[in-house]
Coordinates of C-alpha atoms in Angstrom, one line a residue:
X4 CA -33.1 35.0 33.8
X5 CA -35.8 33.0 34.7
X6 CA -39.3 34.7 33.6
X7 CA -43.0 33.7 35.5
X8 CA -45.8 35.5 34.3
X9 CA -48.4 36.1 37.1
X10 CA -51.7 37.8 35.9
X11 CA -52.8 40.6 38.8
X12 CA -55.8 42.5 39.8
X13 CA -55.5 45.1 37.1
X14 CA -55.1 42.7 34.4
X15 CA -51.8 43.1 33.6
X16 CA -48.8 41.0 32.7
X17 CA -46.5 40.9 35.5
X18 CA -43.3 39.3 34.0
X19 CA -40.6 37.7 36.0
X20 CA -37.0 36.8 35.5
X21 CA -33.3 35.8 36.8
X22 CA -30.1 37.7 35.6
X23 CA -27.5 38.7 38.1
X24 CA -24.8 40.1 40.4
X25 CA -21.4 41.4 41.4
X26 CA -18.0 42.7 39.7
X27 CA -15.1 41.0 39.6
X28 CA -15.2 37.7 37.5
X29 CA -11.8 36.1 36.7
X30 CA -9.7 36.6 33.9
X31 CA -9.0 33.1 33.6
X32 CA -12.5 32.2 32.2
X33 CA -12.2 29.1 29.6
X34 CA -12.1 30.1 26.0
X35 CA -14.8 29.8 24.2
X36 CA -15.1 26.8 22.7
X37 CA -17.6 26.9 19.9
X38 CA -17.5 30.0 17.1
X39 CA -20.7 31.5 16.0
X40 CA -21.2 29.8 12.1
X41 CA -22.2 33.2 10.6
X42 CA -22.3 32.2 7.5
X43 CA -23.5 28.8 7.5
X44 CA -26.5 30.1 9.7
X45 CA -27.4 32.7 8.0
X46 CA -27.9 30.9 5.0
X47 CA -29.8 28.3 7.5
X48 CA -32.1 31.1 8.7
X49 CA -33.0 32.5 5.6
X50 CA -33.8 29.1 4.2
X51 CA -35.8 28.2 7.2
X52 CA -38.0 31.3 7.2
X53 CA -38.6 30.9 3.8
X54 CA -40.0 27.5 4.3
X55 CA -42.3 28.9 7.1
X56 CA -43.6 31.5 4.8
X57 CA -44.6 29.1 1.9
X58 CA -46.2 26.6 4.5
X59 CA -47.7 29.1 7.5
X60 CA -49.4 27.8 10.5
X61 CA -52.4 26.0 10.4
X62 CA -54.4 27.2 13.5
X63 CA -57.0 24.8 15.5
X64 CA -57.8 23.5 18.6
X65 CA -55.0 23.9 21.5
X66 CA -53.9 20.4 22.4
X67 CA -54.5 19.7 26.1
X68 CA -56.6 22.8 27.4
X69 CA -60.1 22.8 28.0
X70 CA -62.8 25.8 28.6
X71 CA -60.8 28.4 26.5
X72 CA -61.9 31.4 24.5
X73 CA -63.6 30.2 21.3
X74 CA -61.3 32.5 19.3
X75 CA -58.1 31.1 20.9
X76 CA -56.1 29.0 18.2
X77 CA -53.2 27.0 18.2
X78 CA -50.3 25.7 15.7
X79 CA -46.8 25.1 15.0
X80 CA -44.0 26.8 13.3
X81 CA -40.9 24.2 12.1
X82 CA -37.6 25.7 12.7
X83 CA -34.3 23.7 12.2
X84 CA -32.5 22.6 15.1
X85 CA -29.3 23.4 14.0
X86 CA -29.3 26.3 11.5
X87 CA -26.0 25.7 10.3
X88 CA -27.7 22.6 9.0
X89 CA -31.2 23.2 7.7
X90 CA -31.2 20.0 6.1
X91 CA -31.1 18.4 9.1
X92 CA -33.2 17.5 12.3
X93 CA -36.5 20.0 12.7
X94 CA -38.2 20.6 15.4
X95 CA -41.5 22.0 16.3
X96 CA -42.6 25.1 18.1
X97 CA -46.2 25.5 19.6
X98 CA -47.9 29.2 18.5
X99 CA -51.3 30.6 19.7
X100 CA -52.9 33.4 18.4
X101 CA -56.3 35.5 19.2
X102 CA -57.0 37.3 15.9
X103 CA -57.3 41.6 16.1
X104 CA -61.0 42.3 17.0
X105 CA -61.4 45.1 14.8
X106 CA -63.4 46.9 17.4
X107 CA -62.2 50.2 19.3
X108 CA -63.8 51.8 22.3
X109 CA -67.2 52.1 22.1
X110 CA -67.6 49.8 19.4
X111 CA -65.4 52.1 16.8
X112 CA -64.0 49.7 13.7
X113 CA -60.3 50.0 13.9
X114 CA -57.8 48.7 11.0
X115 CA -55.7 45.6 11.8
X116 CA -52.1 46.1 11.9
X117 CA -50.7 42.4 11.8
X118 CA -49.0 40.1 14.2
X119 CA -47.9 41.4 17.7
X120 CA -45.7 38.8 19.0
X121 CA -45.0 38.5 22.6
X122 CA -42.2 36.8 25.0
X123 CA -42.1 36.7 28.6
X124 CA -38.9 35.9 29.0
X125 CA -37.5 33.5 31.7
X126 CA -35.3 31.4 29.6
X127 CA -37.8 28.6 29.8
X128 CA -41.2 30.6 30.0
X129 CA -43.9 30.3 28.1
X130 CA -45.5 32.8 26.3
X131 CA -48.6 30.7 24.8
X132 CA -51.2 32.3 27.1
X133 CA -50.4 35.7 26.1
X134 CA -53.4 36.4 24.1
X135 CA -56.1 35.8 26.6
X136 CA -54.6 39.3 27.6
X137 CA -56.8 41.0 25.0
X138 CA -60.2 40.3 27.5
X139 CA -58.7 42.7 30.0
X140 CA -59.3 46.8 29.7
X141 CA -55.9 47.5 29.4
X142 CA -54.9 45.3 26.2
X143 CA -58.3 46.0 24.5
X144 CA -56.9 48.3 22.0
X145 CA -53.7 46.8 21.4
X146 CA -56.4 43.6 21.1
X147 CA -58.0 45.5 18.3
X148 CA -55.6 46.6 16.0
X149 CA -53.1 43.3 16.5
X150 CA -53.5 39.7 16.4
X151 CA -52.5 39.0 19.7
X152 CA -49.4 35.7 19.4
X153 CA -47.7 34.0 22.0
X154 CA -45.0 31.0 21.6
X155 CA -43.4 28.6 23.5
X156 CA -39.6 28.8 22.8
X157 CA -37.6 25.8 21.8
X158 CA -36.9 23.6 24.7
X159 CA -40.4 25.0 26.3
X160 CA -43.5 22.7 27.2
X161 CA -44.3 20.8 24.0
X162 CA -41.8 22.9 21.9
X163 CA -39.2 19.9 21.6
X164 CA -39.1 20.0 25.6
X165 CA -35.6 19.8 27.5
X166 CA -35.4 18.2 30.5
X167 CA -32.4 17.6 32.8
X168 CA -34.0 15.2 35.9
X169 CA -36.6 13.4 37.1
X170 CA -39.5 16.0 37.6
X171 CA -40.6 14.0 40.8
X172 CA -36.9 14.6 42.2
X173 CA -37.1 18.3 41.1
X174 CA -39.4 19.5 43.8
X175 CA -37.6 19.3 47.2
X176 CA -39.1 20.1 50.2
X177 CA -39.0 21.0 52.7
X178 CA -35.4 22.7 51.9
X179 CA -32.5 24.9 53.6
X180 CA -31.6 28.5 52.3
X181 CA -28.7 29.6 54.6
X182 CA -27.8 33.2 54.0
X183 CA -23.9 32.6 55.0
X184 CA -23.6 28.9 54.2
X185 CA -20.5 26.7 55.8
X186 CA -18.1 25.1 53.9
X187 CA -19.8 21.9 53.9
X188 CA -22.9 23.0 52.7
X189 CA -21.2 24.8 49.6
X190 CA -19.7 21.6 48.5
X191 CA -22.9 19.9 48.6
X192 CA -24.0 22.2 46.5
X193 CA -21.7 22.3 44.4
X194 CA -22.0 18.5 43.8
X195 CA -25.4 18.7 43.6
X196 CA -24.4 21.5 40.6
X197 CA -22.1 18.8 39.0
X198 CA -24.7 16.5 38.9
X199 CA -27.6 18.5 37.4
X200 CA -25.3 19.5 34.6
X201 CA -24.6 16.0 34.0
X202 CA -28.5 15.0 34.2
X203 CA -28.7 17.8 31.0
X204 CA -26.0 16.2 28.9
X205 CA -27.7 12.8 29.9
X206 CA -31.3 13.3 29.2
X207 CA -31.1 15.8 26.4
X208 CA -27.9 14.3 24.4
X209 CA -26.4 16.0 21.5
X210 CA -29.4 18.6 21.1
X211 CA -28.7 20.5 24.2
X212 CA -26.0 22.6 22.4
X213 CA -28.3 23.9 20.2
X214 CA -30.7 25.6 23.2
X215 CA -29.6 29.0 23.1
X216 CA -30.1 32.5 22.2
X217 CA -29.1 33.3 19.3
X218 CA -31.4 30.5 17.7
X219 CA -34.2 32.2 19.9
X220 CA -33.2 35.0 17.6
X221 CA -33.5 32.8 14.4
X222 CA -36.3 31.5 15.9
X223 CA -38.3 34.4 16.1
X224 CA -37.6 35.3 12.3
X225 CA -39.0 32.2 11.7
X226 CA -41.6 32.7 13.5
X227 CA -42.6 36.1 11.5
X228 CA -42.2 34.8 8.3
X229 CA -44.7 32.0 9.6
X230 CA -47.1 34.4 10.5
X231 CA -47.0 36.1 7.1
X232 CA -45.6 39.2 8.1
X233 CA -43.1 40.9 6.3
X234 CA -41.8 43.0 9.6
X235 CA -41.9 41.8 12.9
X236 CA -44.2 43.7 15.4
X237 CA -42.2 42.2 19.1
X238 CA -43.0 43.1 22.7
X239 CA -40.5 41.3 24.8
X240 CA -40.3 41.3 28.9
X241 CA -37.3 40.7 30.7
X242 CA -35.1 37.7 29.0
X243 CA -37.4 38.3 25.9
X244 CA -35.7 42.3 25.7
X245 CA -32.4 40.8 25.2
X246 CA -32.6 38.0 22.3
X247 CA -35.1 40.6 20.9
X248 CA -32.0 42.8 21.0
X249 CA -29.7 40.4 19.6
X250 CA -33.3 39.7 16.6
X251 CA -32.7 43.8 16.3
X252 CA -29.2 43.7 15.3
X253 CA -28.9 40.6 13.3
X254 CA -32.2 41.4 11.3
X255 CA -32.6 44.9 11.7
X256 CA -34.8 45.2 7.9
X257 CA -36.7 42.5 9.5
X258 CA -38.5 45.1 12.3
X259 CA -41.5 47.0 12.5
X260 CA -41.8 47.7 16.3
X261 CA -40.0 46.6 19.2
X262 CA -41.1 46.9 22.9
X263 CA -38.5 46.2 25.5
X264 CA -40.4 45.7 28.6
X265 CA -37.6 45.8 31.5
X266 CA -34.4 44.8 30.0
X267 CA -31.5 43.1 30.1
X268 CA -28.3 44.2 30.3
X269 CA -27.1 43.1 26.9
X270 CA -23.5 44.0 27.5
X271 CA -21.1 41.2 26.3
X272 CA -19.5 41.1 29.6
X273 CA -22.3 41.2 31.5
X274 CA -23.5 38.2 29.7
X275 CA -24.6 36.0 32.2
X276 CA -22.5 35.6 35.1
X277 CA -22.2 39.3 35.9
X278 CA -25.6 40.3 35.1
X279 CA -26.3 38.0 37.8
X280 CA -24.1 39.3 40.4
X281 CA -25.8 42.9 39.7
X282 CA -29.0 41.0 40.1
X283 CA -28.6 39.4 43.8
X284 CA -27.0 43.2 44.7
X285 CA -30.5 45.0 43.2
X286 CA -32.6 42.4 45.3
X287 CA -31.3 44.1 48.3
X288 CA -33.0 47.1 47.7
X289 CA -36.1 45.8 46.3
X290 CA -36.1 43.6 49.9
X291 CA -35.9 46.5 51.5
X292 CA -38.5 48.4 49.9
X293 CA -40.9 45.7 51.1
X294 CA -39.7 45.8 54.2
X295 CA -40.5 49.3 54.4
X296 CA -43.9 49.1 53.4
X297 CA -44.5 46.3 55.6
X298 CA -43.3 48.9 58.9
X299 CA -45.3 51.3 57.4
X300 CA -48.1 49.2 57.5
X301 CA -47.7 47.3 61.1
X302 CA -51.4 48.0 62.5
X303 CA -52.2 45.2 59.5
X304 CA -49.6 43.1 60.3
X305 CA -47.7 43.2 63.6
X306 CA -44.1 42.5 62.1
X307 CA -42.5 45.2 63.4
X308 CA -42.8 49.4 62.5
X309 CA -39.1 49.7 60.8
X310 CA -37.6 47.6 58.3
X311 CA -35.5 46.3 61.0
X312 CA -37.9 45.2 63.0
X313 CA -39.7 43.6 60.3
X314 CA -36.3 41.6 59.3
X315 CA -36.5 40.3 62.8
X316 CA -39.8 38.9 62.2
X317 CA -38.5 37.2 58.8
X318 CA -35.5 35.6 60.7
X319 CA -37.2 34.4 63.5
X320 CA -39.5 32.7 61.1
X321 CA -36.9 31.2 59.1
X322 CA -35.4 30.0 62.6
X323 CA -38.8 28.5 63.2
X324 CA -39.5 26.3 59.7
X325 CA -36.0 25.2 59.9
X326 CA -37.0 23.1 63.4
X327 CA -40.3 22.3 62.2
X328 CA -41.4 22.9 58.6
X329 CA -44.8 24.3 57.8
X330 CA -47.0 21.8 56.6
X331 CA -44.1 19.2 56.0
X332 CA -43.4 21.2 53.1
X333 CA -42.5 24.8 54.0
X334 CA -38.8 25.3 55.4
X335 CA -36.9 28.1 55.0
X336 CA -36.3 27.8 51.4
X337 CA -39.7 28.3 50.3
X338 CA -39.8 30.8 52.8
X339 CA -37.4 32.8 50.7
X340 CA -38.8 31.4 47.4
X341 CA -42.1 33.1 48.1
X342 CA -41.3 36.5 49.6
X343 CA -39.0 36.5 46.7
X344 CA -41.6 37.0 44.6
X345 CA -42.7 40.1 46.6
X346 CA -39.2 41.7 45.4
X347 CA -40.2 41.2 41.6
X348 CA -44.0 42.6 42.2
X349 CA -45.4 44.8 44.5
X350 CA -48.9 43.8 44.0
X351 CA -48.1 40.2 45.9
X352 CA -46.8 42.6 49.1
X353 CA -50.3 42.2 51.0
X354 CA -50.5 38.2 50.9
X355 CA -46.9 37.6 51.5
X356 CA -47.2 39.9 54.4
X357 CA -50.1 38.8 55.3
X358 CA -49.0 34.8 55.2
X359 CA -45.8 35.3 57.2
X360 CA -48.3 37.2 59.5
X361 CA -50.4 34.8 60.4
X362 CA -47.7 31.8 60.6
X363 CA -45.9 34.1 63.8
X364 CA -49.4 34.0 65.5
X365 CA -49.9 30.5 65.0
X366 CA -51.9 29.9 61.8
X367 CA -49.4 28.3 59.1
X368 CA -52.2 27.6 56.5
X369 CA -51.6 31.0 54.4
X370 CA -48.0 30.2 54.3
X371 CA -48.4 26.9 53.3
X372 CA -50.9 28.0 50.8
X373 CA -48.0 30.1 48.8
X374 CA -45.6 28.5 49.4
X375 CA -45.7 25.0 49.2
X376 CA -44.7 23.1 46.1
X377 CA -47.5 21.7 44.1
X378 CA -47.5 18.3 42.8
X379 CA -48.9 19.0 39.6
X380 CA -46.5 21.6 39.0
X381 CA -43.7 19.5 39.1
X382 CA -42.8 18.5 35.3
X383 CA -43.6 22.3 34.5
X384 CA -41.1 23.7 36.8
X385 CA -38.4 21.4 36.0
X386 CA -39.0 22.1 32.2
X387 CA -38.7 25.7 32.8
X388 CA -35.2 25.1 35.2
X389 CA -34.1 22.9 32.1
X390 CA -34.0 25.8 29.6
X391 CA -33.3 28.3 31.9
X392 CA -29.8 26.6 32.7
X393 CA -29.1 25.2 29.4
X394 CA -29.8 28.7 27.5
X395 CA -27.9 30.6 30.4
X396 CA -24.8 28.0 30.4
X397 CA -24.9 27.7 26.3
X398 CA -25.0 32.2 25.9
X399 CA -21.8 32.4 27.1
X400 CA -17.9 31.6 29.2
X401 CA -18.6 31.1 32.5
X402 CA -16.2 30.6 35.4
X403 CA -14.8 27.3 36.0
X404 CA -13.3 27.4 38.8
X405 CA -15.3 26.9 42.3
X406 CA -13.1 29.6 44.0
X407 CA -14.2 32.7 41.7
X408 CA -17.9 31.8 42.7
X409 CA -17.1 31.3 46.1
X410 CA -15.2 34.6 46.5
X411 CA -17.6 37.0 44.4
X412 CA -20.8 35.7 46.3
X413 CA -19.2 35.5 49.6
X414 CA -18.4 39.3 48.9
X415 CA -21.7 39.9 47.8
X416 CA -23.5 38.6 50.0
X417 CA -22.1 40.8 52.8
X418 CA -23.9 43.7 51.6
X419 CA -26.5 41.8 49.8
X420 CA -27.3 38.9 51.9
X421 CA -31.4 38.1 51.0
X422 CA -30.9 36.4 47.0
X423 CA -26.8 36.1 46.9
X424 CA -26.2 32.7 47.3
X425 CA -29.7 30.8 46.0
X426 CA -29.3 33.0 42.9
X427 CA -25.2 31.5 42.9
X428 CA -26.6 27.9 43.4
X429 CA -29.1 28.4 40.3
X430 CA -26.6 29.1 38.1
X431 CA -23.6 26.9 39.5
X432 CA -24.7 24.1 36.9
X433 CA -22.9 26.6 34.4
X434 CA -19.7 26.3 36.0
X435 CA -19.2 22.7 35.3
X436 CA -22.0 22.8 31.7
X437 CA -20.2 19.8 29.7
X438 CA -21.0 21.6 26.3
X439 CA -19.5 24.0 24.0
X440 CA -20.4 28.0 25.0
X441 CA -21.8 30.5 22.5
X442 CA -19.8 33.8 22.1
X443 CA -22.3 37.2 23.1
X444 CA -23.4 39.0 20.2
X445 CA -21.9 42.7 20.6
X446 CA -25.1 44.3 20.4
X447 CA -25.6 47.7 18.1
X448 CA -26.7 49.7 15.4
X449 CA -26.4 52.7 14.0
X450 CA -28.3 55.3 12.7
X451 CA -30.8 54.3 10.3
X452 CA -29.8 50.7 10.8
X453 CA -32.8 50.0 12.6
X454 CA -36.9 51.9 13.0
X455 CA -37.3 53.3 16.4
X456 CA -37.7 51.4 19.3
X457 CA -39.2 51.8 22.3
X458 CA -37.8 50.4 25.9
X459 CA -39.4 50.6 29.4
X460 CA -38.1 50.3 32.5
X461 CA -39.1 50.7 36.0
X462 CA -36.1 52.6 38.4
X463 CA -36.2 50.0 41.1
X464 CA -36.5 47.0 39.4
X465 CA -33.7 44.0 40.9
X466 CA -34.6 41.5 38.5
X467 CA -33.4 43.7 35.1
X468 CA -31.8 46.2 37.5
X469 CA -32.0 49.7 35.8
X470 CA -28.8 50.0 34.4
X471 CA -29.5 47.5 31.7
X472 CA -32.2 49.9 29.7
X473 CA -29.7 52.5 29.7
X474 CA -27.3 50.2 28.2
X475 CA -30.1 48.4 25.7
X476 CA -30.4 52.6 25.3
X477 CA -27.0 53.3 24.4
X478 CA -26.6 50.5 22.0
X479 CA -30.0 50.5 19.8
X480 CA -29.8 53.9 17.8
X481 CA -33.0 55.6 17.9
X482 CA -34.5 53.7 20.7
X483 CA -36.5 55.6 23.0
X484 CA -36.5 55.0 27.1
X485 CA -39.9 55.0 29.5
X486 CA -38.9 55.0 32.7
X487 CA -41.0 54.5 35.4
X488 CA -39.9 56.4 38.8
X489 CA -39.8 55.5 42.0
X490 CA -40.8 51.8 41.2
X491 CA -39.4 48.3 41.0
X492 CA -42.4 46.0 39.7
X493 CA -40.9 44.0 36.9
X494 CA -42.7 44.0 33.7
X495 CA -44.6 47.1 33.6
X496 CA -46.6 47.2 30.4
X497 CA -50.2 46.4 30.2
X498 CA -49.9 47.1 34.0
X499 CA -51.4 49.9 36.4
X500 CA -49.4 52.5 35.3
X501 CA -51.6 54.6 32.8
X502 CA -48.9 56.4 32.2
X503 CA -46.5 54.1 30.7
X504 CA -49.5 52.1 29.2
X505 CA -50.3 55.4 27.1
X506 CA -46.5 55.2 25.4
X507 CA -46.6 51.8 25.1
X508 CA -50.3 52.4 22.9
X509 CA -49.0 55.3 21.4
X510 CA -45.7 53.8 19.7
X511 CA -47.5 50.2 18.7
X512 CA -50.8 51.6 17.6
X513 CA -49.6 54.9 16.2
X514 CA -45.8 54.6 15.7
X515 CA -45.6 57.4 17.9
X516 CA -42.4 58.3 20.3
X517 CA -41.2 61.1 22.7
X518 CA -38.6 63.2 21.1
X519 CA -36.3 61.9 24.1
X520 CA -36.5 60.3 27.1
X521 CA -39.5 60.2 29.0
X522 CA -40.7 59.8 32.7
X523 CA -44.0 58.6 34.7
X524 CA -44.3 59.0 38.5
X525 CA -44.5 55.6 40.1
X526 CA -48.1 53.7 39.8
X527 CA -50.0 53.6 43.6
X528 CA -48.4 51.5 46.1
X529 CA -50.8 48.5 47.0
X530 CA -53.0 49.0 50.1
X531 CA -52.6 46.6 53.1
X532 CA -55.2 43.6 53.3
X533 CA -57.5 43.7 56.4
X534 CA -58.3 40.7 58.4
X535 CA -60.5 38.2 55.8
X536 CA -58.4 39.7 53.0
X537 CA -60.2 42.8 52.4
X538 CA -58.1 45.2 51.5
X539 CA -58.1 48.7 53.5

């Protein structure tokens, strides 16, 4: 569930990640071979956050960043690697904070509530730029009342990084991304999957075990008591809604409020491989809801007037970059990788349409522009892959087997052919993982268990498809669910929906819910970008 956070036009935080696809697994998944130490880990947990409380976090200067707020601080929190041993090794997690400004609209002195804690989700996104989201109007009042505090999870930049190859070998381009692959090309593949797995074990060792979500859980309690708070305040997108689910049933006296901002599926089952399948199949439709805009639009752009036609023009580039890349650098994988993005946000429709524009008449610079990999990127983007795969592969069983992959995306992708197999080679690494698997936490509390929480969802998002609030729904007692209509931009708080912005206030500023569940209309649809990038 891989999380990028973009930050658009209207000053929101547009939050990004990878879950997904299709039914029918196998029943002959491998047992799971390491048992939850409940016990042992609790005891760990408690110890550990106790430890945080009586030492804090000493807030200063943020290592390596230059030309930052003034009132941008960072620190560490220690957690234990292994909570069934507190004893033992400790690592260190990197925190920043903004402190609550104390000043409403028009200058009005508002109280401070504490600590609002914030994760972006991915795995293997970070989350420490989150409070430079207070100098925009739409987080101003949350910015008032809260101390605004990001993190980077275990495993994330210089929170005890994991890596699983050479970052120089991570970016390849240009690169192939063939919607109906041969068999030769899914054996490379899957070698290439074999290998990467290994890579983990190799350059990571005995810690990698220990990368997972339910110590992002314990993490995050450590985290509170760090911070001095006695109940956590948590607004998590994406991956960030479900080990905040699994925080809201394993320390449910622990919570204040709890935003969950496009969420997971947090079914057992689902857990990952499935929720993966149902990913690739919602990408479809978010495809083709871009493709539709783009026809609606084809006085801009020229790339057809239906969705069909505008298909054509995407395959005929793709034809194109596979003979002779953009750039050196742009085949037909970044292709996809970039027009991908348009499926997670809508606010990215203009430039990607625009881009893939310009390369059919000739000009390849916009393309190359967006899509390109950037050198300076590189450690970065393998650091995030590294935690993404080892959290992922650690959560839960996976298939083993080659031909349960091979027949569920092949089936999928006859229906669903735009994300089916890239999304199956991202997570094919699990299949062949070389250490022991978590068993999912079965998710839910009763009545009372647990304060009210709030979840929010847009109706056509592919990368938590919809289905997953109503399950998050069904399982926390009490929660409350925002949808957001007729829309599929994924991570939709703080964004341009004023809307779903006003629940989201009302609930973290006031404690304030709907009596049930609740609807907004969808937010405007972005307007086309004239020639120079003006936009119409």
């Amino acid at each position: 569930m891989r999380a990028v956070v973009l930050y658009g036009t209207a000053g929101s935080l547009v939050l990004t990640a990878l879950v997904a696809a299709p039914a029918g697994g196998d029943d002959r998944w491998p047992a799971v071979r390491a048992a939850v130490r409940p016990a042992a880990e609790t005891r760990g947990t408690v110890l550990a956050a106790q430890r945080a409380e009586d030492e804090g976090i000493r807030f200063g200067r943020c290592p390596g960043h230059q030309e930052l707020p003034a009132g941008l601080r960072c620190g560490t929190v220690t957690v234990p690697l292994d909570y069934a041993r507190p004893d033992g090794r400790r690592i260190k997690l990197t925190v920043s904070r903004i402190k609550a400004t104390g000043k409403g609209p028009g200058g009005k002195k508002v109280a401070r509530q504490g600590a609002l804690v914030y994760n972006p989700g991915g795995p293997g996104a970070s989350g420490m730029a989150f409070p430079l989201a207070g100098r925009v109007p739409e987080w101003k009042r949350l910015a008032a009342a809260y101390d605004l505090v990001g993190y980077a999870p275990r495993g994330v930049g210089r929170s005890a990084p994991l890596s699983c190859q050479d970052p120089r070998r991570f970016q390849q381009a240009p690169s192939k991304s063939p919607t109906h692959p041969s068999k030769a090309y899914k054996k490379e593949r899957a070698a290439q999957a074999r290998a990467y797995a290994r890579g983990c074990a190799k350059r990571s060792g005995s810690k990698l075990r220990h990368y997972h979500s339910l110590n992002n859980a314990r993490d995050l309690d450590v985290l509170r008591a760090a911070l001095g708070e006695h109940r956590l305040t948590f607004l998590g997108a994406s991956y960030g809604t479900y080990f905040g689910a699994l925080y809201a049933a394993m320390f449910p006296s622990h919570v204040r409020r709890m935003v969950f901002d496009s969420a997971v599926n947090p079914s057992p089952h689902q857990v990952w491989y499935h929720n993966n399948l149902d990913q690739s199949a919602a990408f479809e439709g978010r495809w083709a809801d871009f493709r539709a805009w783009v026809a609606r639009h084809d006085r801009a752009y020229g790339l057809g007037n239906t969705p069909k036609e505008v298909l054509k023009s995407y395959e005929r580039a793709r034809a194109r970059l596979a003979s002779r890349p953009a750039g050196g650098k742009v085949g037909p994988a970044q292709l996809h990788g970039a027009l991908l993005k348009a499926a997670y946000y809508d606010d990215v429709w203009p430039s990607r349409a625009q881009a893939l524009s310009a390369y059919l008449k000739g000009d390849p610079k916009p393309l190359v522009r967006l899509a390109a990999p950037q050198p300076g990127a590189a450690v970065p983007e393998e650091n995030a892959q590294a935690v993404y795969t080892a959290v992922e592969c650690n959560d839960a069983p996976w298939p083993t087997e080659w031909r349960v992959w091979d027949r569920d995306n092949t089936r999928l992708a006859r229906t669903a052919p735009f994300e089916t197999w890239d999304n199956a080679w991202m997570n094919l690494p699990c299949a062949f993982w070389p250490v022991p698997r978590q068993q999912p936490l079965d998710v839910r509390t009763g009545p009372g268990e647990l304060p009210p929480t709030l979840i929010m969802a847009a109706e056509r998002d592919a990368a938590t498809p919809y289905e997953g609030a109503l399950e998050l729904h069904r399982r926390l007692s009490g929660s409350v669910l925002v949808t957001e209509r007729e829309a599929g931009t994924h991570g939709i708080g703080g964004g341009e929906n004023p809307c779903v912005n006003g629940y989201m206030e009302a609930y973290l500023l006031e404690g304030r819910l709907p009596e049930r569940h609740a609807a907004c209309g969808p937010h405007p649809e972005p307007r086309p970008k004239a020639r120079g990038g003006r936009s119409r």
